[in-house]
Coordinates of C-alpha atoms in Angstrom, one line a residue:
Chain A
X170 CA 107.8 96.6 144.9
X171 CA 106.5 99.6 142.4
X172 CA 103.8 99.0 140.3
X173 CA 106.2 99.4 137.4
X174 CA 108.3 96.7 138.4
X175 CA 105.4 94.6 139.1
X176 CA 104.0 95.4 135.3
X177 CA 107.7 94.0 134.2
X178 CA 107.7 90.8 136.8
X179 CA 104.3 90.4 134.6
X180 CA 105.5 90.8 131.3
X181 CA 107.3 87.5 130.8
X182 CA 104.9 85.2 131.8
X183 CA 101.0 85.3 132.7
X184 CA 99.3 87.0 135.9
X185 CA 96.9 85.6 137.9
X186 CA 95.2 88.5 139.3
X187 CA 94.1 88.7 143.2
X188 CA 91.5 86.1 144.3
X189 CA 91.6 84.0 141.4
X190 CA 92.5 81.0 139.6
X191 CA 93.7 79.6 135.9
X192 CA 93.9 76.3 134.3
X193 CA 96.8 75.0 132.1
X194 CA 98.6 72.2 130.2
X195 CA 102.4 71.2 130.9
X196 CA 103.9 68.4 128.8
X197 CA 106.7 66.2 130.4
X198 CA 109.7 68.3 130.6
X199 CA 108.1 71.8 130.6
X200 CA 109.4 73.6 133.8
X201 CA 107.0 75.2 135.3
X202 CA 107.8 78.9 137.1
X203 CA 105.6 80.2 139.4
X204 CA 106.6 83.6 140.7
X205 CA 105.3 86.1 144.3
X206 CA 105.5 89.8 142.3
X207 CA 105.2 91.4 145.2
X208 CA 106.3 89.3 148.2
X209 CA 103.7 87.6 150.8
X210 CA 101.7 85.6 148.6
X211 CA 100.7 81.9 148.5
X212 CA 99.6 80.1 145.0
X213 CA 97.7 76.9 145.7
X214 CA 98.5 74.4 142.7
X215 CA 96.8 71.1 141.6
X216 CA 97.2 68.6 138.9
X217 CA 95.9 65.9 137.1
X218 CA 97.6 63.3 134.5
X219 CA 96.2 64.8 131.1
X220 CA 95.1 61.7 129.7
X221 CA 94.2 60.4 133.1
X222 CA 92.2 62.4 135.6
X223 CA 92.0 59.5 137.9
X224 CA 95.7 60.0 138.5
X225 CA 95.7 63.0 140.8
X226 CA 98.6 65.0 142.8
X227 CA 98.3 63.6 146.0
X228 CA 99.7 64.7 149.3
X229 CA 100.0 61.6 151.4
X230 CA 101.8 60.1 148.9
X231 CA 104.6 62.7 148.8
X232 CA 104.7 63.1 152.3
X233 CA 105.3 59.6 152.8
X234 CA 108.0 59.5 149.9
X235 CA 109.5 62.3 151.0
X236 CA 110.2 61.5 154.7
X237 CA 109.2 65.1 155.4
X238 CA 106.7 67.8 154.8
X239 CA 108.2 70.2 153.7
X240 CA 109.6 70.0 150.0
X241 CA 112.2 72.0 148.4
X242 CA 114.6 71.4 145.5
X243 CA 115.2 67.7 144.6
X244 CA 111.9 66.9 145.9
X245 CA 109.4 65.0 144.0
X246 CA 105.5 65.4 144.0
X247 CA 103.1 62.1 143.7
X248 CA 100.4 60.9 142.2
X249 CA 97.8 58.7 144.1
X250 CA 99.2 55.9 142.1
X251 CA 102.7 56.7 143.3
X252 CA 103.5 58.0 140.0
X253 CA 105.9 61.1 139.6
X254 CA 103.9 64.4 138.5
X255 CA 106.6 67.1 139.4
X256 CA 110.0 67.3 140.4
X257 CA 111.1 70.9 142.3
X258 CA 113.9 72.2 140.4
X259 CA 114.6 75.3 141.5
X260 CA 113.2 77.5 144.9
X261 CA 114.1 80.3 146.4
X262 CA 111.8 80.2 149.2
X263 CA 112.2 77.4 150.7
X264 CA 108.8 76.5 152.6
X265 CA 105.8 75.5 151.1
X266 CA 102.4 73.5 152.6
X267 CA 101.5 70.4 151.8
X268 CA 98.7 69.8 154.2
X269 CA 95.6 71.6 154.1
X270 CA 93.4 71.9 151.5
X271 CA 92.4 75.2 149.5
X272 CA 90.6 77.5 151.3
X273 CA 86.9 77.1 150.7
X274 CA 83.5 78.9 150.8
X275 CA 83.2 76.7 154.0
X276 CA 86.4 77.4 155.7
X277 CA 85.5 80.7 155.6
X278 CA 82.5 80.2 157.3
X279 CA 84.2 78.1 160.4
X280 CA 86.9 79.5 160.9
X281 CA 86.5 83.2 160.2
X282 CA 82.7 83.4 161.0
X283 CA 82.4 84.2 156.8
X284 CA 78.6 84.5 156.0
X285 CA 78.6 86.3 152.4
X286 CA 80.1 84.8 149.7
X287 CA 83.9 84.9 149.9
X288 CA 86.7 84.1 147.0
X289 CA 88.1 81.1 147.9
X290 CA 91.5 79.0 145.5
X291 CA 89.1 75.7 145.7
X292 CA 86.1 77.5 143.9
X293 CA 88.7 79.5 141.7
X294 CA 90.4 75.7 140.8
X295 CA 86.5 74.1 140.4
X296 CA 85.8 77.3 138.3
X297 CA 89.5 77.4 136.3
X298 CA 89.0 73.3 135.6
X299 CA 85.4 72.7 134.9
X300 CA 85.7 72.7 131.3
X301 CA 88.6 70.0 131.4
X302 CA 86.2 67.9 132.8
X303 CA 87.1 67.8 136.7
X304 CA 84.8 67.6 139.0
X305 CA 85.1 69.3 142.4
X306 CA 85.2 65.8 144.5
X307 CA 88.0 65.1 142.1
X308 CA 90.5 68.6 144.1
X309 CA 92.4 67.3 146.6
X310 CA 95.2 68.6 148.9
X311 CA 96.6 71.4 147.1
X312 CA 100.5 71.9 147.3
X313 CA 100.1 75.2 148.9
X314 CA 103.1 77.1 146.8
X315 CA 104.9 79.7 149.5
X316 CA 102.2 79.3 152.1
X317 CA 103.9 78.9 156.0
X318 CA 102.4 76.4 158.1
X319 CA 104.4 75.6 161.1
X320 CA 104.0 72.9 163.9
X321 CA 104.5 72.2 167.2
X322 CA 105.1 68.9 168.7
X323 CA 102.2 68.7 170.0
X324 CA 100.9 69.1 166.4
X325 CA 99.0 72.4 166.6
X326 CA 99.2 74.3 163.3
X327 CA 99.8 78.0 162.6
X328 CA 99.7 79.5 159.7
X329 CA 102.3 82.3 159.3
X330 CA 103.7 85.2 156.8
X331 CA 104.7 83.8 153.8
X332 CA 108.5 83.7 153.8
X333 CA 108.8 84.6 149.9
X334 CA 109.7 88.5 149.1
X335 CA 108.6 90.1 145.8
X336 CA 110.6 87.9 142.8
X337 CA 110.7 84.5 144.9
X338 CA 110.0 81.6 142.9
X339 CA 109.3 78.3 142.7
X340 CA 109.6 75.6 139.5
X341 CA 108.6 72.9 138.9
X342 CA 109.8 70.3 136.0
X343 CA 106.7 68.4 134.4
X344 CA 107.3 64.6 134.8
X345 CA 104.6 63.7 132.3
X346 CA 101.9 66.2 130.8
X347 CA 100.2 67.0 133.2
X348 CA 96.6 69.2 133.3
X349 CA 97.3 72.0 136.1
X350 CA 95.2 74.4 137.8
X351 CA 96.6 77.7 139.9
X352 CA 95.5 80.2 142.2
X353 CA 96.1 83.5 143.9
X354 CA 95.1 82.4 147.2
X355 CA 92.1 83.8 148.7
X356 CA 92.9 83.9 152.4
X357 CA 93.5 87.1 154.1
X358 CA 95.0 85.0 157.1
X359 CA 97.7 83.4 154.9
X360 CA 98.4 86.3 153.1
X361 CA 99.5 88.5 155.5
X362 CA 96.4 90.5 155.5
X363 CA 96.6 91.2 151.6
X364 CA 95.6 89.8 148.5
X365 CA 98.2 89.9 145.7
X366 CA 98.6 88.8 142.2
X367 CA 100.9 85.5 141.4
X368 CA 102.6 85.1 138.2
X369 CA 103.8 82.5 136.3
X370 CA 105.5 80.7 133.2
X371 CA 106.2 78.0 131.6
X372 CA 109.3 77.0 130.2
X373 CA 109.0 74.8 127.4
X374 CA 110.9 71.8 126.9
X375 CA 113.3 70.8 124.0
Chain B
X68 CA 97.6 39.3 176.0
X69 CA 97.2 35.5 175.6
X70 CA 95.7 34.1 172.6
X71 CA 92.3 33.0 175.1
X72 CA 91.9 36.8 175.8
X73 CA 92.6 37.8 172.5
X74 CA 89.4 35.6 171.5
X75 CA 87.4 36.7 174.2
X76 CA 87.9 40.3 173.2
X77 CA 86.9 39.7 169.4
X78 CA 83.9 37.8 170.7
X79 CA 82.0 41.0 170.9
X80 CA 82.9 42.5 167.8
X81 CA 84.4 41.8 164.2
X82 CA 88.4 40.9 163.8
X83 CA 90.0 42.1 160.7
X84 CA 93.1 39.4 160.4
X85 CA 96.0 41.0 160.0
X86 CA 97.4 42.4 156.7
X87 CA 93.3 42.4 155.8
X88 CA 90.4 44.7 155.8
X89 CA 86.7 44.9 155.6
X90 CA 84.1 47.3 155.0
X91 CA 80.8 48.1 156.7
X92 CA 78.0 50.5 156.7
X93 CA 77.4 53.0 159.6
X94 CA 74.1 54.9 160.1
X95 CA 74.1 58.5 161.6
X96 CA 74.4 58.0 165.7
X97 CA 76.0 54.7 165.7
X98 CA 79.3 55.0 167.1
X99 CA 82.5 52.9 165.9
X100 CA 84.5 50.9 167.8
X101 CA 87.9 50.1 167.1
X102 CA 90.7 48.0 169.2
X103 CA 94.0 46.9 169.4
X104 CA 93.4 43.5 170.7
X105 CA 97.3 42.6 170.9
X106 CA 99.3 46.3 171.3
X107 CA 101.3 48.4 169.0
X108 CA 98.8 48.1 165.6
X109 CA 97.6 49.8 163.6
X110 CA 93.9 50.5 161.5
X111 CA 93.5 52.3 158.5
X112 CA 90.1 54.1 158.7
X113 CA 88.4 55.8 155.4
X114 CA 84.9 56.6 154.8
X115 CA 82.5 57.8 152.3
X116 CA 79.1 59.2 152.5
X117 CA 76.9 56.0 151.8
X118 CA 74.6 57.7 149.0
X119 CA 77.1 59.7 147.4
X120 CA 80.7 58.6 146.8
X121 CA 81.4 61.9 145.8
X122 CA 81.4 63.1 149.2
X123 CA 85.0 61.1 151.5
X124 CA 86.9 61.8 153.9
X125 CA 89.8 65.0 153.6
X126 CA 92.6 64.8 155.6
X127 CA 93.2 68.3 154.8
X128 CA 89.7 69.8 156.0
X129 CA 90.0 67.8 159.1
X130 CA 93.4 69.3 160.1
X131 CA 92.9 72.9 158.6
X132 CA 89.3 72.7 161.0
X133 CA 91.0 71.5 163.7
X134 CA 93.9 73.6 163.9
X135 CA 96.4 70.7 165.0
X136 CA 97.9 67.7 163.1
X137 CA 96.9 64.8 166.0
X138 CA 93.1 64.5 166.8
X139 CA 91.3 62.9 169.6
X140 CA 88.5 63.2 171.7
X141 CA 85.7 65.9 170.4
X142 CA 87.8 66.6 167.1
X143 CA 85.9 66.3 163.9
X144 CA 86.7 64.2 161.2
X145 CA 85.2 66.0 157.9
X146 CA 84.5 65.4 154.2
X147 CA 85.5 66.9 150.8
X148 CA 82.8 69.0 151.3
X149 CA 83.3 70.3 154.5
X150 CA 81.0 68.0 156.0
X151 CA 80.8 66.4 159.3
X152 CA 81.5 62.2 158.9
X153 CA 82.8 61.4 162.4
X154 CA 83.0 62.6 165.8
X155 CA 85.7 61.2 168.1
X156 CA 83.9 60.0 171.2
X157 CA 86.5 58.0 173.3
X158 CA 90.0 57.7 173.0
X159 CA 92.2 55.6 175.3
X160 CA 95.7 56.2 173.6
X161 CA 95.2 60.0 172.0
X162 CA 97.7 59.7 169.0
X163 CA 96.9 58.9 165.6
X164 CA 97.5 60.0 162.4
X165 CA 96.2 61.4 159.4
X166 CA 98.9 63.0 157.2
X167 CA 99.8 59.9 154.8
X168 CA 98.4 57.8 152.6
X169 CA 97.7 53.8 153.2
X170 CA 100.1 51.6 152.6
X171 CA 100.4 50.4 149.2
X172 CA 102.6 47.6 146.8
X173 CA 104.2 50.9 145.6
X174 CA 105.2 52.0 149.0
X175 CA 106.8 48.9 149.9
X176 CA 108.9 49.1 146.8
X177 CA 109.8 52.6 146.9
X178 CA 110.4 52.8 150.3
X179 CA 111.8 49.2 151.6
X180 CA 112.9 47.5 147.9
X181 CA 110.7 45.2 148.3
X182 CA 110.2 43.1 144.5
X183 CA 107.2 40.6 145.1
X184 CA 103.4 41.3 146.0
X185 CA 103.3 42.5 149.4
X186 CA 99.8 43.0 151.1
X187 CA 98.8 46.6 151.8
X188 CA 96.0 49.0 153.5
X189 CA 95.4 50.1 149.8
X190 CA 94.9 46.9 148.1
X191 CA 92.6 45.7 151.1
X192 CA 90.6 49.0 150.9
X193 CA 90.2 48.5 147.1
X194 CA 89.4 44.8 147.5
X195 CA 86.8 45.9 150.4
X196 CA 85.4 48.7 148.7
X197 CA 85.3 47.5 144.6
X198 CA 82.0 45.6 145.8
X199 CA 80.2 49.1 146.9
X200 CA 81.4 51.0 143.5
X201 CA 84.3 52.8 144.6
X202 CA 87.0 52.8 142.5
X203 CA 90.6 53.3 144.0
X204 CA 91.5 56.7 142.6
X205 CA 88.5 57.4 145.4
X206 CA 90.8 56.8 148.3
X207 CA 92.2 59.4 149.3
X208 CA 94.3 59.8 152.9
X209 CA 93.1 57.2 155.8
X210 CA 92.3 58.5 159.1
X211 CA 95.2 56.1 160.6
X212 CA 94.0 54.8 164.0
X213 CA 97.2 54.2 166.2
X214 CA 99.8 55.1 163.9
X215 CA 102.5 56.8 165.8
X216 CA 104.1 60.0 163.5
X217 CA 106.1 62.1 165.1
X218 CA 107.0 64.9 163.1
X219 CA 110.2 67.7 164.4
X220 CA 110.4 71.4 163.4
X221 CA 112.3 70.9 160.5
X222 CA 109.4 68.7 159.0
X223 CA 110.8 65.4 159.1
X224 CA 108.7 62.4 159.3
X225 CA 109.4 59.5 161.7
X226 CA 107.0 56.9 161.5
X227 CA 107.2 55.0 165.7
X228 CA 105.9 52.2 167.4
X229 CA 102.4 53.0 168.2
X230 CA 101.4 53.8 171.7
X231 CA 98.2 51.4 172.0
X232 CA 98.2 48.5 174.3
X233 CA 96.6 46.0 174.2
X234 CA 92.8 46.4 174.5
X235 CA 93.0 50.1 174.0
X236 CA 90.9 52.1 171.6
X237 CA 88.7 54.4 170.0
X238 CA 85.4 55.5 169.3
X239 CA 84.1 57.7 166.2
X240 CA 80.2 58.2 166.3
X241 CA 78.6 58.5 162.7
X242 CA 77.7 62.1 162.2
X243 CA 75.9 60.7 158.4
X244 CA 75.2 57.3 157.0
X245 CA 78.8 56.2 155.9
X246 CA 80.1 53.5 154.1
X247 CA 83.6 52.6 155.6
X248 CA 86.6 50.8 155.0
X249 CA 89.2 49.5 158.1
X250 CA 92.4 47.2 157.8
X251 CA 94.2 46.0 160.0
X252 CA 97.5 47.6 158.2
X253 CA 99.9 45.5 156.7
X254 CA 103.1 47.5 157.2
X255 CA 105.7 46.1 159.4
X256 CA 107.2 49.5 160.1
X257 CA 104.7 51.1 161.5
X258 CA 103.6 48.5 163.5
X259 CA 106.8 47.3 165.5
X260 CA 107.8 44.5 163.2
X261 CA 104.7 42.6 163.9
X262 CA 101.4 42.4 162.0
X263 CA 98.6 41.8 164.4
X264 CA 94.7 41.8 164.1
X265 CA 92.1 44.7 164.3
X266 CA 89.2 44.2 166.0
X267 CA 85.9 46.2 166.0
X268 CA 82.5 46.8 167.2
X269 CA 79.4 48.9 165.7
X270 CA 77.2 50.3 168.5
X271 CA 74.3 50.8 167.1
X272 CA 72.2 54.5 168.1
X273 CA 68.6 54.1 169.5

C-alpha cells in the first residue's frame, strides 16, 4: 500500500500510530470499525462497562459461549458477568485471537531474551486507560484483533502472519457503552517482522 | 472405587463434596495435592498472591509462556504480572485445561436452559473467597484440573469426559505464598453426567 493511500485509509477515522495505544468511549449501538492500513497488523482491544469497571471483556467467557475460539461475524464477546459487550458485525478477515494476553514488558524478556525496555499493547492499554481509572490488574485477555494463532492437537501454539491485507477490517456493534482501550501491537513476532499503524472509527448510532 | 476406599483415600487429605469448594492458604515450597477420588471429575483451581490480590492467576500468560494450550509436568502456571504461582510437579493423567471460565448460574442458563439456581465453580469460588476479600469480578479463568477440552483446527470446542481414574492426580508446588480456591465442579457436562468429590492434600515444604 503507498503512503498516499495509507494517508486516505487515515482520513476517515483515527490512527493509532506504531507501538501504541488509545483509549475511547462507545455507547450501545455505536459500531465500532477497526481497520489494518497496510496489511499484517494485529490491534489488541479491551473493554470495560463504562459505568462499571468491574464488568470486564472476558475471554473464557466467550470461548465457552461461543463453542469455539475463533470468532467471526455473528459472534458475541462477554463480560465476566456473562453480559454481552460486543457483537462482530462485519469481518473481512476472518481470524482473530482470543487467548493470550497483550504482549508485555515481561514477555519480552522470556520469550525473546528482551532486556531494555520494549513497547509493549499491555503498557500502551495501562498507559491509554489510567486516567479512566483502570488499574493494570484490572487488563485481562485481550481480543487480539487480526492476530493468527493456530493449534495443534496436541495443543502447541504458533503464532503466524496475520491473514488481513491492507483495508481488512473488523466491527464491532457496542451492546452497552462501553469504555475501550486499543493498540497497535508491539510484537515483531506477530507482526510479521514490522510494526504498523492501525486505524479505526466509530460509527455512531441513531 | 468402593465407597470404603473412597474414605480411605480422603483420610489423608481434605474432600471438597461435590458441587462445593473451599479455599486454603499455600506458603512458597508447599506442594498441592489434588485427586480424583472416584474418576472422570473435575477441580476448578484459581489462586491469588496471599498479600496482594492484585496479583492472580492469567490463563493467557501461562499459555503465551508455555507455548501450548495443555500443561503438565514442569509447565508454569503464572500471574497477571508475569509472575511465577505454581509449578506442576506430578501429573498422573496430563490433560487439563485452562481456556474457559468456571462454571457459573449464567452458564447453565445460556448454555443448557436451565431456569432455577444451579450450583457452580463460580458461586463456590465467590462463597470460598468473599471471606479473604476478593470480590468476584477478581476471578478470572480457573486452571481446570481434569477437564477434558479437546479443541480441532477449525477452533471448535468440545468439552469430553475427563481422562482421570480414580485415584489419579496432580501436584502444583507453590512458587509464592498463595491464597487458593478449588471446587469440586458442579457441571454435569464436563464431568460425565456425574458430580463426584474432590479430594486434596497440602504437603507442607521443610
Amino acid at each position: 500500500m503507498s503512503a498516499s493511500s495509507i494517508e486516505a485509509a487515515a482520513a476517515s477515522g483515527v490512527r493509532i500510530p506504531p507501538q501504541s495505544g488509545t483509549s475511547f468511549v462507545l455507547h450501545r449501538g455505536d459500531v465500532l470499525r477497526i481497520v489494518d492500513p497496510c496489511g499484517e497488523q494485529v490491534a489488541d482491544l479491551y473493554a470495560f462497562a463504562l459505568e462499571d469497571h468491574a464488568c470486564a471483556l472476558s475471554s473464557g467467557r466467550s470461548l465457552d459461549y461461543a463453542g469455539k475460539l475463533f470468532l467471526s461475524v455473528g459472534d458475541r464477546l462477554y463480560a465476566n458477568d456473562s453480559s454481552v459487550l460486543f457483537t462482530i458485525v462485519a469481518d473481512t478477515v476472518g481470524r482473530h485471537d482470543f487467548t493470550l494476553t497483550p504482549c508485555s514488558q515481561e514477555m519480552f524478556e522470556r520469550l525473546y531474551g528482551v532486556t531494555e525496555h520494549h513497547p509493549s499493547c499491555f503498557e500502551n492499554l495501562v498507559t491509554a486507560l489510567r486516567g479512566h481509572g483502570v488499574r493494570p490488574e484490572q487488563i485481562g485477555t485481550t481480543f487480539n484483533v487480526f492476530m493468527h494463532v493456530a493449534f495443534d492437537e496436541s495443543g502447541r501454539i504458533d503464532v503466524r502472519c496475520p491473514l488481513s491485507r491492507a483495508g481488512d477490517s473488523v466491527e464491532l456493534r457496542a451492546e452497552r457503552d462501553l469504555l475501550c482501550g486499543l493498540t497497535a501491537c508491539s510484537a515483531e513476532n506477530s507482526n510479521n517482522g514490522t510494526l504498523k499503524p492501525i486505524d479505526f472509527e466509530i460509527l455512531r448510532a441513531g
